[in-house]
């Protein structure tokens, strides 16, 4: 805390998560994300055979990737992904919407290049490569 001395009553919250193996293979970053972020509600009109993935707007099956920020920019979304634990590789991202385009951007939103995307089972799919502990910002054009 350097030169900023703590004064008054301080509070701290922590969690102990038992796991086997190293933190990255145990997906501790995802457990942390679930603990820190509130659940978001979604209206569900009832199929009893609905799958868990039907309730996510943006999803990635591979472990280690997190969404750190989502910003609305007109009709577009700027989504920042963080590779919290996985080694450098390409990740497949699925979006539950029809997208006109997907663009890789700098952290400030300036465009770098367009990413190829397609559709499967009513979801837009694209791939993005990311180094371990790296960030990628993607513009989703609706």
PDB file of N, CA, C and O in Angstrom, residues 15-82:
ATOM      1  N   UNK A  15     -12.248 -16.300  -0.404  1.00  0.00           N
ATOM      2  CA  UNK A  15     -12.882 -17.598  -0.572  1.00  0.00           C
ATOM      3  C   UNK A  15     -11.786 -18.646  -0.709  1.00  0.00           C
ATOM      4  O   UNK A  15     -10.777 -18.411  -1.365  1.00  0.00           O
ATOM      5  N   UNK A  16     -11.985 -19.769  -0.095  1.00  0.00           N
ATOM      6  CA  UNK A  16     -11.066 -20.899  -0.224  1.00  0.00           C
ATOM      7  C   UNK A  16     -11.737 -21.915  -1.131  1.00  0.00           C
ATOM      8  O   UNK A  16     -12.853 -22.357  -0.873  1.00  0.00           O
ATOM      9  N   UNK A  17     -11.071 -22.247  -2.225  1.00  0.00           N
ATOM     10  CA  UNK A  17     -11.628 -23.186  -3.191  1.00  0.00           C
ATOM     11  C   UNK A  17     -10.697 -24.397  -3.278  1.00  0.00           C
ATOM     12  O   UNK A  17      -9.627 -24.319  -3.873  1.00  0.00           O
ATOM     13  N   UNK A  18     -11.093 -25.507  -2.673  1.00  0.00           N
ATOM     14  CA  UNK A  18     -10.266 -26.704  -2.790  1.00  0.00           C
ATOM     15  C   UNK A  18     -10.238 -27.189  -4.243  1.00  0.00           C
ATOM     16  O   UNK A  18     -11.261 -27.154  -4.926  1.00  0.00           O
ATOM     17  N   UNK A  19      -9.064 -27.600  -4.714  1.00  0.00           N
ATOM     18  CA  UNK A  19      -8.962 -28.100  -6.084  1.00  0.00           C
ATOM     19  C   UNK A  19      -7.735 -28.986  -6.213  1.00  0.00           C
ATOM     20  O   UNK A  19      -6.810 -28.918  -5.412  1.00  0.00           O
ATOM     21  N   UNK A  20      -7.764 -29.825  -7.217  1.00  0.00           N
ATOM     22  CA  UNK A  20      -6.618 -30.699  -7.513  1.00  0.00           C
ATOM     23  C   UNK A  20      -5.801 -30.056  -8.626  1.00  0.00           C
ATOM     24  O   UNK A  20      -6.342 -29.386  -9.500  1.00  0.00           O
ATOM     25  N   UNK A  21      -4.506 -30.239  -8.600  1.00  0.00           N
ATOM     26  CA  UNK A  21      -3.660 -29.701  -9.656  1.00  0.00           C
ATOM     27  C   UNK A  21      -3.410 -28.215  -9.494  1.00  0.00           C
ATOM     28  O   UNK A  21      -3.709 -27.619  -8.468  1.00  0.00           O
ATOM     29  N   UNK A  22      -2.859 -27.620 -10.560  1.00  0.00           N
ATOM     30  CA  UNK A  22      -2.542 -26.196 -10.549  1.00  0.00           C
ATOM     31  C   UNK A  22      -3.798 -25.358 -10.715  1.00  0.00           C
ATOM     32  O   UNK A  22      -4.821 -25.833 -11.187  1.00  0.00           O
ATOM     33  N   UNK A  23      -3.702 -24.087 -10.363  1.00  0.00           N
ATOM     34  CA  UNK A  23      -4.841 -23.178 -10.413  1.00  0.00           C
ATOM     35  C   UNK A  23      -5.422 -23.048 -11.808  1.00  0.00           C
ATOM     36  O   UNK A  23      -6.626 -22.937 -11.982  1.00  0.00           O
ATOM     37  N   UNK A  24      -4.555 -23.068 -12.846  1.00  0.00           N
ATOM     38  CA  UNK A  24      -5.070 -22.867 -14.194  1.00  0.00           C
ATOM     39  C   UNK A  24      -5.820 -24.086 -14.717  1.00  0.00           C
ATOM     40  O   UNK A  24      -6.872 -23.969 -15.334  1.00  0.00           O
ATOM     41  N   UNK A  25      -5.339 -25.283 -14.406  1.00  0.00           N
ATOM     42  CA  UNK A  25      -6.055 -26.486 -14.847  1.00  0.00           C
ATOM     43  C   UNK A  25      -7.336 -26.702 -14.042  1.00  0.00           C
ATOM     44  O   UNK A  25      -8.268 -27.339 -14.509  1.00  0.00           O
ATOM     45  N   UNK A  26      -7.402 -26.142 -12.830  1.00  0.00           N
ATOM     46  CA  UNK A  26      -8.613 -26.241 -12.002  1.00  0.00           C
ATOM     47  C   UNK A  26      -9.620 -25.136 -12.329  1.00  0.00           C
ATOM     48  O   UNK A  26     -10.690 -25.086 -11.747  1.00  0.00           O
ATOM     49  N   UNK A  27      -9.255 -24.246 -13.258  1.00  0.00           N
ATOM     50  CA  UNK A  27     -10.151 -23.188 -13.721  1.00  0.00           C
ATOM     51  C   UNK A  27     -10.564 -22.238 -12.582  1.00  0.00           C
ATOM     52  O   UNK A  27     -11.720 -21.831 -12.472  1.00  0.00           O
ATOM     53  N   UNK A  28      -9.613 -21.881 -11.737  1.00  0.00           N
ATOM     54  CA  UNK A  28      -9.877 -21.009 -10.604  1.00  0.00           C
ATOM     55  C   UNK A  28     -10.336 -19.619 -11.054  1.00  0.00           C
ATOM     56  O   UNK A  28     -11.178 -18.994 -10.411  1.00  0.00           O
ATOM     57  N   UNK A  29      -9.833 -19.143 -12.183  1.00  0.00           N
ATOM     58  CA  UNK A  29     -10.254 -17.816 -12.653  1.00  0.00           C
ATOM     59  C   UNK A  29     -11.751 -17.784 -12.932  1.00  0.00           C
ATOM     60  O   UNK A  29     -12.416 -16.783 -12.666  1.00  0.00           O
ATOM     61  N   UNK A  30     -12.321 -18.871 -13.458  1.00  0.00           N
ATOM     62  CA  UNK A  30     -13.771 -18.915 -13.707  1.00  0.00           C
ATOM     63  C   UNK A  30     -14.541 -18.959 -12.388  1.00  0.00           C
ATOM     64  O   UNK A  30     -15.585 -18.330 -12.252  1.00  0.00           O
ATOM     65  N   UNK A  31     -14.032 -19.671 -11.396  1.00  0.00           N
ATOM     66  CA  UNK A  31     -14.677 -19.702 -10.084  1.00  0.00           C
ATOM     67  C   UNK A  31     -14.674 -18.305  -9.469  1.00  0.00           C
ATOM     68  O   UNK A  31     -15.657 -17.874  -8.882  1.00  0.00           O
ATOM     69  N   UNK A  32     -13.565 -17.603  -9.608  1.00  0.00           N
ATOM     70  CA  UNK A  32     -13.471 -16.228  -9.101  1.00  0.00           C
ATOM     71  C   UNK A  32     -14.496 -15.328  -9.788  1.00  0.00           C
ATOM     72  O   UNK A  32     -15.174 -14.547  -9.143  1.00  0.00           O
ATOM     73  N   UNK A  33     -14.587 -15.456 -11.108  1.00  0.00           N
ATOM     74  CA  UNK A  33     -15.529 -14.640 -11.870  1.00  0.00           C
ATOM     75  C   UNK A  33     -16.965 -14.899 -11.407  1.00  0.00           C
ATOM     76  O   UNK A  33     -17.747 -13.975 -11.227  1.00  0.00           O
ATOM     77  N   UNK A  34     -17.322 -16.149 -11.178  1.00  0.00           N
ATOM     78  CA  UNK A  34     -18.666 -16.479 -10.714  1.00  0.00           C
ATOM     79  C   UNK A  34     -18.938 -15.903  -9.326  1.00  0.00           C
ATOM     80  O   UNK A  34     -20.051 -15.507  -9.017  1.00  0.00           O
ATOM     81  N   UNK A  35     -17.930 -15.876  -8.489  1.00  0.00           N
ATOM     82  CA  UNK A  35     -18.087 -15.379  -7.124  1.00  0.00           C
ATOM     83  C   UNK A  35     -18.254 -13.862  -7.116  1.00  0.00           C
ATOM     84  O   UNK A  35     -19.041 -13.312  -6.346  1.00  0.00           O
ATOM     85  N   UNK A  36     -17.516 -13.167  -7.978  1.00  0.00           N
ATOM     86  CA  UNK A  36     -17.504 -11.698  -7.952  1.00  0.00           C
ATOM     87  C   UNK A  36     -18.627 -11.046  -8.750  1.00  0.00           C
ATOM     88  O   UNK A  36     -18.968  -9.911  -8.487  1.00  0.00           O
ATOM     89  N   UNK A  37     -19.161 -11.731  -9.729  1.00  0.00           N
ATOM     90  CA  UNK A  37     -20.141 -11.101 -10.598  1.00  0.00           C
ATOM     91  C   UNK A  37     -21.545 -11.598 -10.286  1.00  0.00           C
ATOM     92  O   UNK A  37     -21.757 -12.787 -10.114  1.00  0.00           O
ATOM     93  N   UNK A  38     -22.498 -10.692 -10.263  1.00  0.00           N
ATOM     94  CA  UNK A  38     -23.880 -11.108  -9.987  1.00  0.00           C
ATOM     95  C   UNK A  38     -24.475 -11.844 -11.182  1.00  0.00           C
ATOM     96  O   UNK A  38     -24.047 -11.659 -12.317  1.00  0.00           O
ATOM     97  N   UNK A  39     -25.457 -12.678 -10.917  1.00  0.00           N
ATOM     98  CA  UNK A  39     -26.177 -13.348 -11.987  1.00  0.00           C
ATOM     99  C   UNK A  39     -27.054 -12.347 -12.713  1.00  0.00           C
ATOM    100  O   UNK A  39     -27.595 -11.424 -12.100  1.00  0.00           O
ATOM    101  N   UNK A  40     -27.204 -12.524 -13.998  1.00  0.00           N
ATOM    102  CA  UNK A  40     -28.093 -11.687 -14.787  1.00  0.00           C
ATOM    103  C   UNK A  40     -29.318 -12.512 -15.150  1.00  0.00           C
ATOM    104  O   UNK A  40     -29.195 -13.658 -15.590  1.00  0.00           O
ATOM    105  N   UNK A  41     -30.479 -11.932 -14.976  1.00  0.00           N
ATOM    106  CA  UNK A  41     -31.712 -12.653 -15.259  1.00  0.00           C
ATOM    107  C   UNK A  41     -32.036 -12.698 -16.737  1.00  0.00           C
ATOM    108  O   UNK A  41     -31.617 -11.847 -17.509  1.00  0.00           O
ATOM    109  N   UNK A  42     -32.787 -13.717 -17.137  1.00  0.00           N
ATOM    110  CA  UNK A  42     -33.253 -13.855 -18.507  1.00  0.00           C
ATOM    111  C   UNK A  42     -34.656 -14.433 -18.461  1.00  0.00           C
ATOM    112  O   UNK A  42     -34.918 -15.379 -17.726  1.00  0.00           O
ATOM    113  N   UNK A  43     -35.553 -13.854 -19.246  1.00  0.00           N
ATOM    114  CA  UNK A  43     -36.910 -14.377 -19.304  1.00  0.00           C
ATOM    115  C   UNK A  43     -36.879 -15.711 -20.052  1.00  0.00           C
ATOM    116  O   UNK A  43     -36.294 -15.816 -21.122  1.00  0.00           O
ATOM    117  N   UNK A  44     -37.495 -16.704 -19.471  1.00  0.00           N
ATOM    118  CA  UNK A  44     -37.516 -18.039 -20.069  1.00  0.00           C
ATOM    119  C   UNK A  44     -38.957 -18.487 -20.145  1.00  0.00           C
ATOM    120  O   UNK A  44     -39.640 -18.574 -19.134  1.00  0.00           O
ATOM    121  N   UNK A  45     -39.398 -18.760 -21.339  1.00  0.00           N
ATOM    122  CA  UNK A  45     -40.806 -19.082 -21.528  1.00  0.00           C
ATOM    123  C   UNK A  45     -41.030 -20.566 -21.720  1.00  0.00           C
ATOM    124  O   UNK A  45     -41.863 -20.994 -22.485  1.00  0.00           O
ATOM    125  N   UNK A  46     -40.264 -21.341 -21.138  1.00  0.00           N
ATOM    126  CA  UNK A  46     -40.568 -22.648 -20.817  1.00  0.00           C
ATOM    127  C   UNK A  46     -40.250 -23.950 -21.330  1.00  0.00           C
ATOM    128  O   UNK A  46     -40.835 -24.827 -20.823  1.00  0.00           O
ATOM    129  N   UNK A  47     -39.382 -24.189 -22.256  1.00  0.00           N
ATOM    130  CA  UNK A  47     -39.116 -25.572 -22.649  1.00  0.00           C
ATOM    131  C   UNK A  47     -38.361 -26.285 -21.528  1.00  0.00           C
ATOM    132  O   UNK A  47     -37.335 -25.825 -21.077  1.00  0.00           O
ATOM    133  N   UNK A  48     -38.866 -27.445 -21.148  1.00  0.00           N
ATOM    134  CA  UNK A  48     -38.225 -28.170 -20.049  1.00  0.00           C
ATOM    135  C   UNK A  48     -36.935 -28.842 -20.492  1.00  0.00           C
ATOM    136  O   UNK A  48     -36.131 -29.241 -19.672  1.00  0.00           O
ATOM    137  N   UNK A  49     -36.707 -28.972 -21.802  1.00  0.00           N
ATOM    138  CA  UNK A  49     -35.486 -29.628 -22.273  1.00  0.00           C
ATOM    139  C   UNK A  49     -34.417 -28.613 -22.698  1.00  0.00           C
ATOM    140  O   UNK A  49     -33.520 -28.939 -23.460  1.00  0.00           O
ATOM    141  N   UNK A  50     -34.514 -27.371 -22.207  1.00  0.00           N
ATOM    142  CA  UNK A  50     -33.543 -26.340 -22.556  1.00  0.00           C
ATOM    143  C   UNK A  50     -32.160 -26.720 -22.029  1.00  0.00           C
ATOM    144  O   UNK A  50     -32.018 -27.256 -20.940  1.00  0.00           O
ATOM    145  N   UNK A  51     -31.143 -26.422 -22.845  1.00  0.00           N
ATOM    146  CA  UNK A  51     -29.756 -26.706 -22.457  1.00  0.00           C
ATOM    147  C   UNK A  51     -29.160 -25.488 -21.747  1.00  0.00           C
ATOM    148  O   UNK A  51     -29.599 -24.368 -21.968  1.00  0.00           O
ATOM    149  N   UNK A  52     -28.159 -25.730 -20.930  1.00  0.00           N
ATOM    150  CA  UNK A  52     -27.521 -24.638 -20.196  1.00  0.00           C
ATOM    151  C   UNK A  52     -26.975 -23.582 -21.148  1.00  0.00           C
ATOM    152  O   UNK A  52     -27.098 -22.387 -20.902  1.00  0.00           O
ATOM    153  N   UNK A  53     -26.382 -24.004 -22.275  1.00  0.00           N
ATOM    154  CA  UNK A  53     -25.803 -23.037 -23.200  1.00  0.00           C
ATOM    155  C   UNK A  53     -26.850 -22.153 -23.871  1.00  0.00           C
ATOM    156  O   UNK A  53     -26.532 -21.130 -24.458  1.00  0.00           O
ATOM    157  N   UNK A  54     -28.129 -22.523 -23.811  1.00  0.00           N
ATOM    158  CA  UNK A  54     -29.192 -21.695 -24.376  1.00  0.00           C
ATOM    159  C   UNK A  54     -29.371 -20.400 -23.586  1.00  0.00           C
ATOM    160  O   UNK A  54     -30.074 -19.508 -24.034  1.00  0.00           O
ATOM    161  N   UNK A  55     -28.774 -20.284 -22.426  1.00  0.00           N
ATOM    162  CA  UNK A  55     -28.961 -19.118 -21.569  1.00  0.00           C
ATOM    163  C   UNK A  55     -27.795 -18.140 -21.629  1.00  0.00           C
ATOM    164  O   UNK A  55     -27.766 -17.179 -20.895  1.00  0.00           O
ATOM    165  N   UNK A  56     -26.829 -18.363 -22.515  1.00  0.00           N
ATOM    166  CA  UNK A  56     -25.685 -17.468 -22.637  1.00  0.00           C
ATOM    167  C   UNK A  56     -25.740 -16.719 -23.963  1.00  0.00           C
ATOM    168  O   UNK A  56     -25.955 -17.325 -25.003  1.00  0.00           O
ATOM    169  N   UNK A  57     -25.528 -15.418 -23.916  1.00  0.00           N
ATOM    170  CA  UNK A  57     -25.494 -14.616 -25.134  1.00  0.00           C
ATOM    171  C   UNK A  57     -24.154 -14.790 -25.838  1.00  0.00           C
ATOM    172  O   UNK A  57     -24.087 -14.911 -27.046  1.00  0.00           O
ATOM    173  N   UNK A  58     -23.070 -14.796 -25.062  1.00  0.00           N
ATOM    174  CA  UNK A  58     -21.724 -15.011 -25.599  1.00  0.00           C
ATOM    175  C   UNK A  58     -21.105 -16.143 -24.796  1.00  0.00           C
ATOM    176  O   UNK A  58     -21.122 -16.112 -23.568  1.00  0.00           O
ATOM    177  N   UNK A  59     -20.547 -17.131 -25.487  1.00  0.00           N
ATOM    178  CA  UNK A  59     -19.988 -18.271 -24.765  1.00  0.00           C
ATOM    179  C   UNK A  59     -18.745 -18.814 -25.451  1.00  0.00           C
ATOM    180  O   UNK A  59     -18.556 -18.641 -26.653  1.00  0.00           O
ATOM    181  N   UNK A  60     -17.920 -19.457 -24.646  1.00  0.00           N
ATOM    182  CA  UNK A  60     -16.726 -20.146 -25.111  1.00  0.00           C
ATOM    183  C   UNK A  60     -16.589 -21.403 -24.264  1.00  0.00           C
ATOM    184  O   UNK A  60     -16.579 -21.322 -23.042  1.00  0.00           O
ATOM    185  N   UNK A  61     -16.512 -22.561 -24.918  1.00  0.00           N
ATOM    186  CA  UNK A  61     -16.431 -23.813 -24.155  1.00  0.00           C
ATOM    187  C   UNK A  61     -15.067 -24.047 -23.534  1.00  0.00           C
ATOM    188  O   UNK A  61     -14.954 -24.686 -22.513  1.00  0.00           O
ATOM    189  N   UNK A  62     -14.010 -23.532 -24.156  1.00  0.00           N
ATOM    190  CA  UNK A  62     -12.673 -23.788 -23.635  1.00  0.00           C
ATOM    191  C   UNK A  62     -12.471 -23.077 -22.300  1.00  0.00           C
ATOM    192  O   UNK A  62     -12.957 -21.972 -22.090  1.00  0.00           O
ATOM    193  N   UNK A  63     -11.743 -23.742 -21.416  1.00  0.00           N
ATOM    194  CA  UNK A  63     -11.453 -23.156 -20.103  1.00  0.00           C
ATOM    195  C   UNK A  63     -10.459 -22.017 -20.236  1.00  0.00           C
ATOM    196  O   UNK A  63      -9.610 -22.015 -21.116  1.00  0.00           O
ATOM    197  N   UNK A  64     -10.564 -21.080 -19.325  1.00  0.00           N
ATOM    198  CA  UNK A  64      -9.555 -20.038 -19.206  1.00  0.00           C
ATOM    199  C   UNK A  64      -9.912 -18.713 -19.828  1.00  0.00           C
ATOM    200  O   UNK A  64      -9.271 -17.725 -19.538  1.00  0.00           O
ATOM    201  N   UNK A  65     -10.928 -18.659 -20.663  1.00  0.00           N
ATOM    202  CA  UNK A  65     -11.259 -17.383 -21.294  1.00  0.00           C
ATOM    203  C   UNK A  65     -12.386 -16.704 -20.528  1.00  0.00           C
ATOM    204  O   UNK A  65     -13.316 -17.355 -20.072  1.00  0.00           O
ATOM    205  N   UNK A  66     -12.242 -15.398 -20.337  1.00  0.00           N
ATOM    206  CA  UNK A  66     -13.234 -14.611 -19.604  1.00  0.00           C
ATOM    207  C   UNK A  66     -13.599 -13.386 -20.412  1.00  0.00           C
ATOM    208  O   UNK A  66     -12.812 -12.895 -21.214  1.00  0.00           O
ATOM    209  N   UNK A  67     -14.789 -12.887 -20.190  1.00  0.00           N
ATOM    210  CA  UNK A  67     -15.195 -11.607 -20.758  1.00  0.00           C
ATOM    211  C   UNK A  67     -14.968 -10.570 -19.666  1.00  0.00           C
ATOM    212  O   UNK A  67     -15.594 -10.621 -18.620  1.00  0.00           O
ATOM    213  N   UNK A  68     -14.043  -9.656 -19.912  1.00  0.00           N
ATOM    214  CA  UNK A  68     -13.735  -8.665 -18.880  1.00  0.00           C
ATOM    215  C   UNK A  68     -14.566  -7.405 -19.026  1.00  0.00           C
ATOM    216  O   UNK A  68     -14.823  -6.724 -18.038  1.00  0.00           O
ATOM    217  N   UNK A  69     -14.996  -7.078 -20.255  1.00  0.00           N
ATOM    218  CA  UNK A  69     -15.753  -5.857 -20.482  1.00  0.00           C
ATOM    219  C   UNK A  69     -16.663  -6.018 -21.687  1.00  0.00           C
ATOM    220  O   UNK A  69     -16.270  -6.638 -22.674  1.00  0.00           O
ATOM    221  N   UNK A  70     -17.851  -5.435 -21.612  1.00  0.00           N
ATOM    222  CA  UNK A  70     -18.729  -5.314 -22.775  1.00  0.00           C
ATOM    223  C   UNK A  70     -19.222  -3.869 -22.818  1.00  0.00           C
ATOM    224  O   UNK A  70     -19.760  -3.367 -21.834  1.00  0.00           O
ATOM    225  N   UNK A  71     -19.007  -3.215 -23.940  1.00  0.00           N
ATOM    226  CA  UNK A  71     -19.442  -1.835 -24.120  1.00  0.00           C
ATOM    227  C   UNK A  71     -20.365  -1.751 -25.324  1.00  0.00           C
ATOM    228  O   UNK A  71     -20.054  -2.304 -26.377  1.00  0.00           O
ATOM    229  N   UNK A  72     -21.479  -1.051 -25.189  1.00  0.00           N
ATOM    230  CA  UNK A  72     -22.367  -0.814 -26.322  1.00  0.00           C
ATOM    231  C   UNK A  72     -21.871   0.413 -27.073  1.00  0.00           C
ATOM    232  O   UNK A  72     -21.558   1.445 -26.471  1.00  0.00           O
ATOM    233  N   UNK A  73     -21.780   0.297 -28.392  1.00  0.00           N
ATOM    234  CA  UNK A  73     -21.365   1.394 -29.249  1.00  0.00           C
ATOM    235  C   UNK A  73     -22.323   1.426 -30.428  1.00  0.00           C
ATOM    236  O   UNK A  73     -22.137   0.715 -31.401  1.00  0.00           O
ATOM    237  N   UNK A  74     -23.381   2.231 -30.312  1.00  0.00           N
ATOM    238  CA  UNK A  74     -24.448   2.246 -31.304  1.00  0.00           C
ATOM    239  C   UNK A  74     -25.105   0.871 -31.328  1.00  0.00           C
ATOM    240  O   UNK A  74     -25.493   0.378 -30.289  1.00  0.00           O
ATOM    241  N   UNK A  75     -25.186   0.244 -32.497  1.00  0.00           N
ATOM    242  CA  UNK A  75     -25.751  -1.111 -32.576  1.00  0.00           C
ATOM    243  C   UNK A  75     -24.697  -2.185 -32.352  1.00  0.00           C
ATOM    244  O   UNK A  75     -25.012  -3.372 -32.344  1.00  0.00           O
ATOM    245  N   UNK A  76     -23.450  -1.805 -32.225  1.00  0.00           N
ATOM    246  CA  UNK A  76     -22.348  -2.755 -32.055  1.00  0.00           C
ATOM    247  C   UNK A  76     -22.067  -2.992 -30.581  1.00  0.00           C
ATOM    248  O   UNK A  76     -22.423  -2.182 -29.723  1.00  0.00           O
ATOM    249  N   UNK A  77     -21.391  -4.102 -30.322  1.00  0.00           N
ATOM    250  CA  UNK A  77     -20.868  -4.379 -28.987  1.00  0.00           C
ATOM    251  C   UNK A  77     -19.361  -4.517 -29.093  1.00  0.00           C
ATOM    252  O   UNK A  77     -18.853  -5.218 -29.972  1.00  0.00           O
ATOM    253  N   UNK A  78     -18.645  -3.855 -28.200  1.00  0.00           N
ATOM    254  CA  UNK A  78     -17.213  -4.078 -28.050  1.00  0.00           C
ATOM    255  C   UNK A  78     -17.041  -5.034 -26.883  1.00  0.00           C
ATOM    256  O   UNK A  78     -17.467  -4.730 -25.767  1.00  0.00           O
ATOM    257  N   UNK A  79     -16.453  -6.190 -27.148  1.00  0.00           N
ATOM    258  CA  UNK A  79     -16.285  -7.215 -26.121  1.00  0.00           C
ATOM    259  C   UNK A  79     -14.799  -7.456 -25.927  1.00  0.00           C
ATOM    260  O   UNK A  79     -14.067  -7.724 -26.885  1.00  0.00           O
ATOM    261  N   UNK A  80     -14.346  -7.353 -24.682  1.00  0.00           N
ATOM    262  CA  UNK A  80     -12.938  -7.608 -24.362  1.00  0.00           C
ATOM    263  C   UNK A  80     -12.829  -8.965 -23.694  1.00  0.00           C
ATOM    264  O   UNK A  80     -13.457  -9.229 -22.673  1.00  0.00           O
ATOM    265  N   UNK A  81     -12.025  -9.835 -24.299  1.00  0.00           N
ATOM    266  CA  UNK A  81     -11.786 -11.176 -23.780  1.00  0.00           C
ATOM    267  C   UNK A  81     -10.423 -11.218 -23.112  1.00  0.00           C
ATOM    268  O   UNK A  81      -9.488 -10.546 -23.533  1.00  0.00           O
ATOM    269  N   UNK A  82     -10.310 -12.029 -22.069  1.00  0.00           N
ATOM    270  CA  UNK A  82      -9.060 -12.208 -21.329  1.00  0.00           C
ATOM    271  C   UNK A  82      -8.770 -13.692 -21.231  1.00  0.00           C
ATOM    272  O   UNK A  82      -9.626 -14.472 -20.826  1.00  0.00           O
TER     273      UNK A  82
END
